[in-house]
Short mmCIF file of C-alpha atoms in Angstrom, two decimals:
data_model
loop_
_atom_site.label_atom_id
_atom_site.label_comp_id
_atom_site.label_asym_id
_atom_site.label_seq_id
_atom_site.Cartn_x
_atom_site.Cartn_y
_atom_site.Cartn_z
CA UNK A 21 0.00 0.00 0.00
CA UNK A 22 2.78 2.40 0.98
CA UNK A 23 4.71 1.43 -2.14
CA UNK A 24 1.75 2.25 -4.34
CA UNK A 25 1.39 5.63 -2.69
CA UNK A 26 5.09 6.32 -3.15
CA UNK A 27 4.93 5.38 -6.85
CA UNK A 28 1.93 7.67 -7.39
CA UNK A 29 3.61 10.57 -5.60
CA UNK A 30 6.78 10.12 -7.65
CA UNK A 31 4.76 9.99 -10.89
CA UNK A 32 2.90 13.20 -10.05
CA UNK A 33 6.17 14.96 -9.12
CA UNK A 34 7.84 13.93 -12.35
CA UNK A 35 4.88 14.99 -14.48
CA UNK A 36 4.74 18.36 -12.74
CA UNK A 37 8.46 18.87 -13.26
CA UNK A 38 8.17 18.10 -16.98
CA UNK A 39 5.19 20.47 -17.40
CA UNK A 40 6.89 23.31 -15.54
CA UNK A 41 10.27 22.66 -17.17
CA UNK A 42 8.87 22.79 -20.69
CA UNK A 43 6.83 25.93 -20.24
CA UNK A 44 7.85 28.44 -22.90
CA UNK A 45 9.08 31.73 -21.58
CA UNK A 46 7.36 34.73 -23.01
CA UNK A 47 9.51 37.20 -25.00
CA UNK A 48 9.61 40.82 -24.11
CA UNK A 49 11.36 43.59 -26.05
CA UNK A 50 14.44 44.69 -24.10
CA UNK A 51 14.08 48.11 -22.59
CA UNK A 52 17.05 50.31 -23.52
CA UNK A 53 18.94 51.91 -20.69
CA UNK A 54 18.06 55.48 -20.01
CA UNK A 55 20.70 58.16 -20.44
CA UNK A 56 23.83 58.52 -22.59
CA UNK A 57 25.62 55.18 -23.04
CA UNK A 58 29.05 54.41 -24.48
CA UNK A 59 31.40 51.52 -25.11
CA UNK A 60 34.82 50.98 -26.69
CA UNK A 61 36.67 48.11 -28.28
CA UNK A 62 40.30 48.04 -29.36
CA UNK A 63 40.39 46.80 -32.90
CA UNK A 64 44.12 46.51 -33.55
CA UNK A 65 45.95 43.65 -31.94
CA UNK A 66 49.64 43.09 -31.40
CA UNK A 67 52.22 45.35 -29.82
CA UNK A 68 52.00 49.11 -30.34
CA UNK A 69 54.86 50.62 -32.34
CA UNK A 70 55.93 54.15 -33.15
CA UNK A 71 54.38 55.26 -36.42
CA UNK A 72 51.85 52.44 -36.49
CA UNK A 73 48.23 53.28 -35.73
CA UNK A 74 46.39 51.79 -32.78
CA UNK A 75 42.72 51.61 -33.74
CA UNK A 76 39.68 51.80 -31.49
CA UNK A 77 35.92 51.79 -32.08
CA UNK A 78 33.99 54.23 -29.91
CA UNK A 79 30.25 53.58 -29.73
CA UNK A 80 27.81 56.01 -28.10
CA UNK A 81 24.01 56.28 -28.01
CA UNK A 82 21.13 58.03 -26.33
CA UNK A 83 17.40 57.45 -26.67
CA UNK A 84 15.75 59.74 -29.17
CA UNK A 85 13.29 61.01 -26.60
CA UNK A 86 16.15 62.08 -24.31
CA UNK A 87 18.31 64.08 -26.71
CA UNK A 88 21.01 63.72 -29.34
CA UNK A 89 24.77 63.48 -29.49
CA UNK A 90 26.71 66.75 -29.29
CA UNK A 91 30.38 65.83 -29.19
CA UNK A 92 32.87 63.01 -28.82
CA UNK A 93 36.47 63.26 -27.77
CA UNK A 94 39.43 61.08 -26.86
CA UNK A 95 42.22 62.10 -24.56
CA UNK A 96 45.47 60.15 -24.70
CA UNK A 97 47.82 60.16 -21.75
CA UNK A 98 50.69 60.86 -24.18
CA UNK A 99 49.97 63.07 -27.23
CA UNK A 100 49.95 61.17 -30.49
CA UNK A 101 51.54 62.13 -33.79
CA UNK A 102 49.83 64.57 -36.15
CA UNK A 103 48.24 61.60 -37.94
CA UNK A 104 46.12 60.83 -34.86
CA UNK A 105 42.44 61.45 -35.54
CA UNK A 106 38.88 60.58 -34.60
CA UNK A 107 36.64 59.70 -37.54
CA UNK A 108 33.79 62.11 -38.25
CA UNK A 109 32.01 59.45 -40.28
CA UNK A 110 29.91 56.56 -39.11
CA UNK A 111 30.58 53.43 -41.15
CA UNK A 112 28.41 50.61 -42.42
CA UNK A 113 28.91 47.99 -45.10
CA UNK A 114 26.79 47.93 -48.22
CA UNK A 115 25.35 44.87 -49.96
CA UNK A 116 28.69 43.93 -51.53
CA UNK A 117 30.77 44.53 -48.41
CA UNK A 118 32.11 48.01 -49.16
CA UNK A 119 32.88 50.20 -46.17
CA UNK A 120 30.55 53.20 -46.52
CA UNK A 121 31.18 56.26 -44.37
CA UNK A 122 28.36 58.67 -43.53
CA UNK A 123 29.56 62.05 -42.19
CA UNK A 124 27.89 62.85 -38.88
CA UNK A 125 30.31 65.40 -37.46
CA UNK A 126 32.96 67.94 -38.34
CA UNK A 127 36.44 66.53 -39.01
CA UNK A 128 38.29 66.01 -35.78
CA UNK A 129 40.53 68.64 -34.26
CA UNK A 130 43.48 67.64 -32.11
CA UNK A 131 44.86 69.90 -29.43
CA UNK A 132 47.75 68.30 -27.64
CA UNK A 133 46.51 64.97 -26.38
CA UNK A 134 42.80 65.66 -26.99
CA UNK A 135 41.08 64.82 -30.25
CA UNK A 136 37.46 65.94 -30.65
CA UNK A 137 34.58 65.99 -33.12
CA UNK A 138 31.37 68.02 -32.93
CA UNK A 139 28.23 66.40 -34.33
CA UNK A 140 26.57 68.48 -37.04
CA UNK A 141 23.92 65.95 -38.03
CA UNK A 142 21.10 64.92 -35.69
CA UNK A 143 22.50 61.66 -34.35
CA UNK A 144 21.39 59.52 -31.45
CA UNK A 145 23.69 56.55 -31.97
CA UNK A 146 26.98 56.10 -33.77
CA UNK A 147 30.35 54.35 -33.70
CA UNK A 148 33.41 56.42 -34.50
CA UNK A 149 36.85 55.05 -35.23
CA UNK A 150 39.85 56.47 -33.44
CA UNK A 151 43.40 56.13 -34.73
CA UNK A 152 46.24 56.88 -32.37
CA UNK A 153 49.73 57.03 -33.81
CA UNK A 154 52.45 56.77 -31.15
CA UNK A 155 55.44 59.12 -31.30
CA UNK A 156 59.02 58.36 -30.20
CA UNK A 157 58.16 60.11 -26.91
CA UNK A 158 55.88 57.19 -26.03
CA UNK A 159 58.52 54.48 -26.42
CA UNK A 160 58.83 52.22 -23.38
CA UNK A 161 55.89 54.01 -21.76
CA UNK A 162 52.27 53.08 -21.12
CA UNK A 163 49.57 55.07 -22.87
CA UNK A 164 45.93 55.21 -21.74
CA UNK A 165 42.85 56.72 -23.30
CA UNK A 166 39.71 58.41 -21.99
CA UNK A 167 36.80 58.38 -24.40
CA UNK A 168 34.08 60.95 -23.67
CA UNK A 169 30.73 61.66 -25.31
CA UNK A 170 28.28 64.47 -24.52
CA UNK A 171 24.60 64.74 -25.37
CA UNK A 172 22.18 67.63 -25.77
CA UNK A 173 20.51 66.87 -22.43
CA UNK A 174 23.77 67.75 -20.69
CA UNK A 175 24.88 64.23 -19.92
CA UNK A 176 28.46 63.00 -20.26
CA UNK A 177 29.63 59.41 -20.64
CA UNK A 178 33.24 58.29 -20.37
CA UNK A 179 35.14 55.07 -20.96
CA UNK A 180 38.73 54.31 -19.99
CA UNK A 181 41.02 52.14 -22.11
CA UNK A 182 44.55 50.98 -21.47
CA UNK A 183 47.24 51.16 -20.39
CA UNK A 184 49.08 49.92 -23.47
CA UNK A 185 52.87 49.72 -23.58
CA UNK A 186 54.46 51.30 -26.65
CA UNK A 187 57.33 49.10 -27.71
CA UNK A 188 60.90 49.99 -28.49
CA UNK A 189 60.87 48.04 -31.75
CA UNK A 190 61.04 49.93 -35.04
CA UNK A 191 59.95 48.72 -38.40
CA UNK A 192 60.79 49.23 -42.07
CA UNK A 193 58.75 47.09 -44.41
CA UNK A 194 58.69 46.29 -48.12
CA UNK A 195 62.28 47.15 -48.98
CA UNK A 196 63.27 45.92 -52.45
CA UNK A 197 66.74 44.41 -52.75
CA UNK A 198 68.45 43.33 -55.92
CA UNK A 199 71.62 41.50 -56.73
CA UNK A 200 74.51 43.76 -57.76
CA UNK A 201 72.51 46.92 -57.17
CA UNK A 202 70.55 47.63 -53.99
CA UNK A 203 72.18 44.87 -52.00
CA UNK A 204 73.76 46.68 -49.02
CA UNK A 205 71.40 46.42 -46.06
CA UNK A 206 71.81 48.75 -43.12
CA UNK A 207 70.13 47.82 -39.86
CA UNK A 208 71.56 51.03 -38.44
CA UNK A 209 69.59 53.09 -40.99
CA UNK A 210 66.78 50.59 -41.58
CA UNK A 211 67.20 50.82 -45.34
CA UNK A 212 68.97 49.38 -48.37
CA UNK A 213 71.76 51.06 -50.33
CA UNK A 214 73.53 50.57 -53.64
CA UNK A 215 77.29 50.25 -53.96
CA UNK A 216 78.00 53.97 -54.37
CA UNK A 217 75.85 54.87 -51.38
CA UNK A 218 77.37 52.08 -49.32
CA UNK A 219 80.89 53.29 -50.10
CA UNK A 220 80.01 56.59 -48.44
CA UNK A 221 78.77 54.95 -45.23
CA UNK A 222 80.65 51.64 -44.95
CA UNK A 223 80.34 51.58 -41.16
CA UNK A 224 76.57 51.32 -41.48
CA UNK A 225 76.37 48.29 -43.75
CA UNK A 226 75.41 45.22 -41.74
CA UNK A 227 74.18 42.63 -44.24
CA UNK A 228 74.64 41.90 -47.95
CA UNK A 229 71.98 40.48 -50.21
CA UNK A 230 73.43 38.14 -52.83
CA UNK A 231 71.91 35.99 -55.52
CA UNK A 232 74.05 33.36 -57.17
CA UNK A 233 73.32 30.31 -59.31
CA UNK A 234 76.23 28.00 -58.52
CA UNK A 235 76.44 24.46 -59.85
CA UNK A 236 76.33 21.76 -57.21
CA UNK A 237 74.95 23.86 -54.37
CA UNK A 238 71.87 25.90 -53.51
CA UNK A 239 73.25 29.37 -52.91
CA UNK A 240 70.37 31.32 -54.51
CA UNK A 241 69.14 34.19 -52.31
CA UNK A 242 71.53 34.68 -49.42
CA UNK A 243 72.05 37.20 -46.64
CA UNK A 244 75.63 37.41 -45.38
CA UNK A 245 77.71 39.71 -43.24
CA UNK A 246 80.35 41.76 -45.05
CA UNK A 247 82.98 40.05 -42.87
CA UNK A 248 81.80 36.55 -43.76
CA UNK A 249 84.29 34.15 -45.29
CA UNK A 250 84.72 34.85 -49.00
CA UNK A 251 83.27 31.46 -49.87
CA UNK A 252 79.90 32.71 -48.59
CA UNK A 253 80.01 35.95 -50.59
CA UNK A 254 81.46 34.88 -53.96
CA UNK A 255 82.15 37.26 -56.82
CA UNK A 256 81.68 40.51 -55.01
CA UNK A 257 84.26 43.17 -54.24
CA UNK A 258 83.13 45.21 -51.31
CA UNK A 259 83.73 48.96 -51.10
CA UNK A 260 86.56 49.87 -48.73
CA UNK A 261 85.46 49.79 -45.11
CA UNK A 262 82.42 47.56 -45.64
CA UNK A 263 83.52 44.87 -43.22
CA UNK A 264 81.08 44.56 -40.32
CA UNK A 265 80.85 41.15 -38.73
CA UNK A 266 77.13 40.78 -38.12
CA UNK A 267 75.72 37.77 -36.27
CA UNK A 268 73.17 36.04 -38.46
CA UNK A 269 70.88 33.17 -37.49
CA UNK A 270 68.53 31.68 -40.04
CA UNK A 271 64.87 31.45 -39.01
CA UNK A 272 61.98 29.55 -40.43
CA UNK A 273 58.28 29.79 -39.63
CA UNK A 274 58.69 33.20 -38.04
CA UNK A 275 56.20 35.23 -40.02
CA UNK A 276 55.75 38.58 -38.39
CA UNK A 277 52.40 40.20 -39.10
CA UNK A 278 53.88 43.70 -38.96
CA UNK A 279 56.36 42.78 -41.70
CA UNK A 280 54.06 40.74 -43.88
CA UNK A 281 50.28 40.67 -43.66
CA UNK A 282 48.70 37.32 -43.06
CA UNK A 283 46.87 37.19 -46.36
CA UNK A 284 45.79 33.57 -46.36
CA UNK A 285 44.88 32.90 -42.74
CA UNK A 286 48.03 30.89 -41.99
CA UNK A 287 48.07 30.34 -38.25
CA UNK A 288 51.87 30.38 -38.05
CA UNK A 289 51.93 34.19 -38.25
CA UNK A 290 53.02 35.93 -35.06
CA UNK A 291 53.84 39.35 -33.65
CA UNK A 292 57.48 39.64 -32.70
CA UNK A 293 57.75 41.64 -29.52
CA UNK A 294 60.44 43.46 -27.54
CA UNK A 295 60.78 40.40 -25.35
CA UNK A 296 61.77 38.23 -28.32
CA UNK A 297 64.71 40.50 -29.06
CA UNK A 298 65.68 40.97 -25.43
CA UNK A 299 65.97 37.23 -24.90
CA UNK A 300 67.58 36.46 -28.26
CA UNK A 301 70.95 34.77 -27.86
CA UNK A 302 73.11 34.96 -30.98
CA UNK A 303 76.46 34.38 -29.33
CA UNK A 304 76.91 31.08 -31.18
CA UNK A 305 75.42 32.29 -34.45
CA UNK A 306 77.39 32.35 -37.72
CA UNK A 307 77.61 35.39 -39.97
CA UNK A 308 75.80 34.14 -43.05
CA UNK A 309 72.54 32.56 -44.16
CA UNK A 310 72.58 30.74 -47.48
CA UNK A 311 69.61 29.83 -49.68
CA UNK A 312 66.89 31.99 -48.14
CA UNK A 313 63.35 31.22 -49.14
CA UNK A 314 60.26 33.40 -49.28
CA UNK A 315 58.70 33.84 -45.82
CA UNK A 316 61.91 32.86 -44.09
CA UNK A 317 64.08 35.32 -42.20
CA UNK A 318 67.22 35.95 -40.23
CA UNK A 319 67.85 37.08 -36.68
CA UNK A 320 70.59 39.65 -36.61
CA UNK A 321 72.83 41.31 -34.07
CA UNK A 322 74.96 44.17 -35.33
CA UNK A 323 78.72 44.02 -34.84
CA UNK A 324 78.64 46.89 -32.34
CA UNK A 325 75.88 45.08 -30.36
CA UNK A 326 73.77 48.21 -30.72
CA UNK A 327 70.81 46.52 -32.38
CA UNK A 328 69.10 43.19 -32.70
CA UNK A 329 66.81 42.77 -35.65
CA UNK A 330 64.71 40.37 -37.62
CA UNK A 331 65.00 40.60 -41.40
CA UNK A 332 62.05 38.95 -43.05
CA UNK A 333 62.04 37.85 -46.68
CA UNK A 334 58.59 38.70 -48.00
CA UNK A 335 59.19 37.42 -51.51
CA UNK A 336 61.94 36.32 -53.86
CA UNK A 337 62.27 36.50 -57.61
CA UNK A 338 64.19 34.18 -59.86
CA UNK A 339 65.89 37.16 -61.54
CA UNK A 340 67.90 37.87 -58.40
CA UNK A 341 65.78 40.24 -56.39
CA UNK A 342 63.65 40.09 -53.29
CA UNK A 343 61.51 42.16 -50.98
CA UNK A 344 62.49 42.29 -47.34
CA UNK A 345 61.35 43.95 -44.13
CA UNK A 346 63.30 44.86 -41.00
CA UNK A 347 62.10 44.88 -37.41
CA UNK A 348 64.72 46.32 -35.12
CA UNK A 349 65.25 46.53 -31.39
CA UNK A 350 67.73 48.97 -29.87
CA UNK A 351 69.72 47.34 -27.11
CA UNK B 76 14.37 -18.79 -7.57
CA UNK B 77 14.95 -15.01 -7.66
CA UNK B 78 17.03 -15.18 -4.49
CA UNK B 79 19.28 -17.86 -5.96
CA UNK B 80 19.82 -15.77 -9.09
CA UNK B 81 20.67 -12.71 -7.00
CA UNK B 82 23.29 -14.66 -5.02
CA UNK B 83 24.81 -16.00 -8.24
CA UNK B 84 25.17 -12.50 -9.66
CA UNK B 85 26.62 -11.31 -6.37
CA UNK B 86 29.23 -14.11 -6.27
CA UNK B 87 30.16 -13.53 -9.90
CA UNK B 88 30.67 -9.81 -9.30
CA UNK B 89 32.74 -10.51 -6.21
CA UNK B 90 34.90 -12.95 -8.16
CA UNK B 91 35.55 -10.46 -10.98
CA UNK B 92 36.43 -7.73 -8.50
CA UNK B 93 38.82 -10.00 -6.61
CA UNK B 94 40.47 -11.05 -9.86
CA UNK B 95 40.89 -7.41 -10.88
CA UNK B 96 42.40 -6.44 -7.55
CA UNK B 97 44.77 -9.40 -7.68
CA UNK B 98 45.95 -8.57 -11.20
CA UNK B 99 46.23 -4.85 -10.42
CA UNK B 100 48.27 -5.47 -7.30
CA UNK B 101 50.59 -8.05 -8.80
CA UNK B 102 54.19 -6.95 -8.41
CA UNK B 103 55.75 -5.55 -11.60
CA UNK B 104 58.53 -7.97 -12.48
CA UNK B 105 59.82 -6.27 -15.64
CA UNK B 106 63.32 -4.90 -15.05
CA UNK B 107 64.27 -1.35 -15.92
CA UNK B 108 67.69 0.16 -16.49
CA UNK B 109 69.34 3.17 -14.85
CA UNK B 110 67.33 5.48 -17.15
CA UNK B 111 64.03 3.91 -16.12
CA UNK B 112 63.72 2.25 -19.53
CA UNK B 113 62.40 -1.28 -19.87
CA UNK B 114 65.03 -3.99 -20.31
CA UNK B 115 63.68 -6.51 -22.77
CA UNK B 116 64.94 -9.68 -24.40
CA UNK B 117 65.85 -8.01 -27.70
CA UNK B 118 69.46 -8.40 -28.75
CA UNK B 119 69.45 -6.21 -31.85
CA UNK B 120 71.37 -2.95 -31.71
CA UNK B 121 71.43 -0.90 -34.88
CA UNK B 122 70.54 2.45 -36.40
CA UNK B 123 67.61 2.52 -38.79
CA UNK B 124 68.02 6.04 -40.10
CA UNK B 125 69.78 9.28 -39.28
CA UNK B 126 69.14 12.97 -39.86
CA UNK B 127 70.69 16.28 -38.88
CA UNK B 128 68.60 19.34 -38.09
CA UNK B 129 69.62 22.98 -38.07
CA UNK B 130 68.48 25.34 -35.29
CA UNK B 131 65.48 26.15 -37.50
CA UNK B 132 64.40 22.48 -37.21
CA UNK B 133 65.02 21.88 -40.90
CA UNK B 134 67.11 19.04 -42.22
CA UNK B 135 70.52 20.01 -43.57
CA UNK B 136 71.28 16.62 -45.09
CA UNK B 137 71.63 16.39 -48.86
CA UNK B 138 69.62 13.39 -49.92
CA UNK B 139 69.57 10.81 -47.13
CA UNK B 140 72.23 9.61 -44.75
CA UNK B 141 73.78 6.22 -45.66
CA UNK B 142 73.63 3.90 -42.66
CA UNK B 143 75.90 0.88 -42.83
CA UNK B 144 74.89 -1.51 -40.05
CA UNK B 145 77.81 -3.88 -40.76
CA UNK B 146 80.57 -1.29 -40.77
CA UNK B 147 78.62 0.66 -38.16
CA UNK B 148 79.05 3.93 -39.99
CA UNK B 149 76.77 6.74 -41.03
CA UNK B 150 77.88 8.79 -44.03
CA UNK B 151 76.15 11.96 -45.03
CA UNK B 152 76.65 15.24 -46.78
CA UNK B 153 75.25 18.52 -45.45
CA UNK B 154 74.20 21.50 -47.48
CA UNK B 155 76.68 24.21 -48.38
CA UNK B 156 76.60 26.93 -45.76
CA UNK B 157 75.48 24.68 -42.92
CA UNK B 158 76.64 25.91 -39.52
CA UNK B 159 78.36 22.75 -38.31
CA UNK B 160 78.72 24.00 -34.77
CA UNK B 161 75.03 23.70 -33.95
CA UNK B 162 73.33 20.62 -35.36
CA UNK B 163 70.80 18.32 -33.77
CA UNK B 164 71.38 14.61 -34.56
CA UNK B 165 68.23 12.52 -34.93
CA UNK B 166 68.66 8.77 -34.71
CA UNK B 167 66.04 6.15 -35.47
CA UNK B 168 66.92 2.97 -33.54
CA UNK B 169 65.72 -0.62 -33.50
CA UNK B 170 62.94 -1.30 -30.96
CA UNK B 171 63.96 -1.12 -27.29
CA UNK B 172 67.49 0.07 -28.08
CA UNK B 173 68.97 3.24 -26.65
CA UNK B 174 71.80 5.63 -27.38
CA UNK B 175 74.90 6.60 -25.49
CA UNK B 176 75.77 9.39 -24.94
CA UNK B 177 72.31 10.89 -24.83
CA UNK B 178 71.49 13.73 -27.18
CA UNK B 179 70.35 16.65 -25.07
CA UNK B 180 71.07 19.61 -27.33
CA UNK B 181 72.97 20.87 -30.32
CA UNK B 182 76.16 19.02 -31.19
CA UNK B 183 79.29 20.54 -32.71
CA UNK B 184 80.27 18.64 -35.88
CA UNK B 185 82.83 21.18 -37.06
CA UNK B 186 85.82 18.94 -36.36
CA UNK B 187 85.43 16.87 -39.49
CA UNK B 188 88.72 15.02 -38.91
CA UNK B 189 87.38 13.52 -35.70
CA UNK B 190 83.92 12.19 -36.46
CA UNK B 191 81.39 11.91 -33.66
CA UNK B 192 80.53 8.50 -32.26
CA UNK B 193 77.48 7.09 -30.53
CA UNK B 194 76.90 3.66 -29.04
CA UNK B 195 73.68 1.82 -29.71
CA UNK B 196 72.70 -0.48 -26.84
CA UNK B 197 70.32 -3.40 -27.40
CA UNK B 198 67.02 -3.91 -25.58
CA UNK B 199 68.59 -6.50 -23.25
CA UNK B 200 71.43 -4.00 -22.59
CA UNK B 201 73.99 -6.71 -23.43
CA UNK B 202 74.95 -5.74 -26.98
CA UNK B 203 76.75 -2.46 -27.64
CA UNK B 204 77.63 -1.20 -31.12
CA UNK B 205 79.58 1.97 -31.78
CA UNK B 206 78.45 4.00 -34.80
CA UNK B 207 80.65 6.67 -36.36
CA UNK B 208 79.01 9.64 -38.11
CA UNK B 209 81.07 10.93 -41.05
CA UNK B 210 79.98 14.36 -42.24
CA UNK B 211 81.07 16.10 -45.42
CA UNK B 212 80.00 19.51 -46.61
CA UNK B 213 78.59 20.16 -50.05
CA UNK B 214 81.07 22.23 -52.06
CA UNK B 215 80.54 24.40 -55.13
#
């Protein structure tokens, strides 16, 4: 008798649980928050470098019944370069994916560390892009940002972002090199010279680009120090004084996104950072790298131990030329 | 009838559990060497294949290394421009064998007159064969 009662009670409990559990919740339209709202995301990833924009998206909105947007401004803790600006257009993509900008404000004005736009179109919600370009003054320092929006009802909304460390690394990308012509690479100057130019500044030439087709070996595209053994730099007479003994270590699968965009979604792309150069140990490295391939590179330490660098080979051509990029760290 | 069946199932379960515990607790009688590796009955001691890697983890060997298990030599040529001071040897050995000395980092092969040697030790740790690695560099 007791068992029967227990079974019945359990059955009723289970049935009730199923009925309650399966009850569909009614949908209600979310009620937007009252007052001026704002939000920020940092779009650019990777370490911040001098001369390379850091991009943010600043979103702000107020209900139509409460007012409209009046102004938006960003204050950086360290003033940016003259290229720093806040977009005065609000972007959307059209049917074929084009980025379409709709002006909603006057072009931004920057005074010191503050960049501001004034809305000149009735706007209650928008997202503005902000591009901050670090200057050499920001190197090795943290930079923070205060985003502020104001609305016609007198409200102010702010959003803090950061801090972000601006790195010591410097970058020079897409430098064409060619055999017998622009083949003198200077890490000191972050550029490539021809023979006449190199002869004028021999103390600044750190690496030579050579292309040779030699029977029996794969010499092809090579990067060697001027002081390397002659067997590794055949058929070239260096200008007087071009004799630096640069440490060179071949690298493979180090594809830096700053030096070469990741066009095909390869997940081996990375951001080299200050820490990579600080911890780099080239004491046992040779002074040459033979048979370089596209998307390979070399780690470098200059003879005076003033710089460490990564020279990336973006592309090579069978006619004896290549495109390289340099990322440098001052020791 | 039901009670008898229940007892049978109970005894069977108990038996299986006891057997499992006995097997699990049996003392491991396989011997291991000083490296904690299993000593087996295998007497073979030879190199199957050999490769040399650069610090970029790419092979520097031209073609493939020639392993002579009778002469106990490995002959190979490395690419022109190879930095011989920092190369990582990669041996493929017969099952259960091990190598002496152990390879724990880059090896300096630059002294071509004095080739490097490694000893392959069989699975039973009784047979030892010394292999000599002869390296030449590709020349233009």
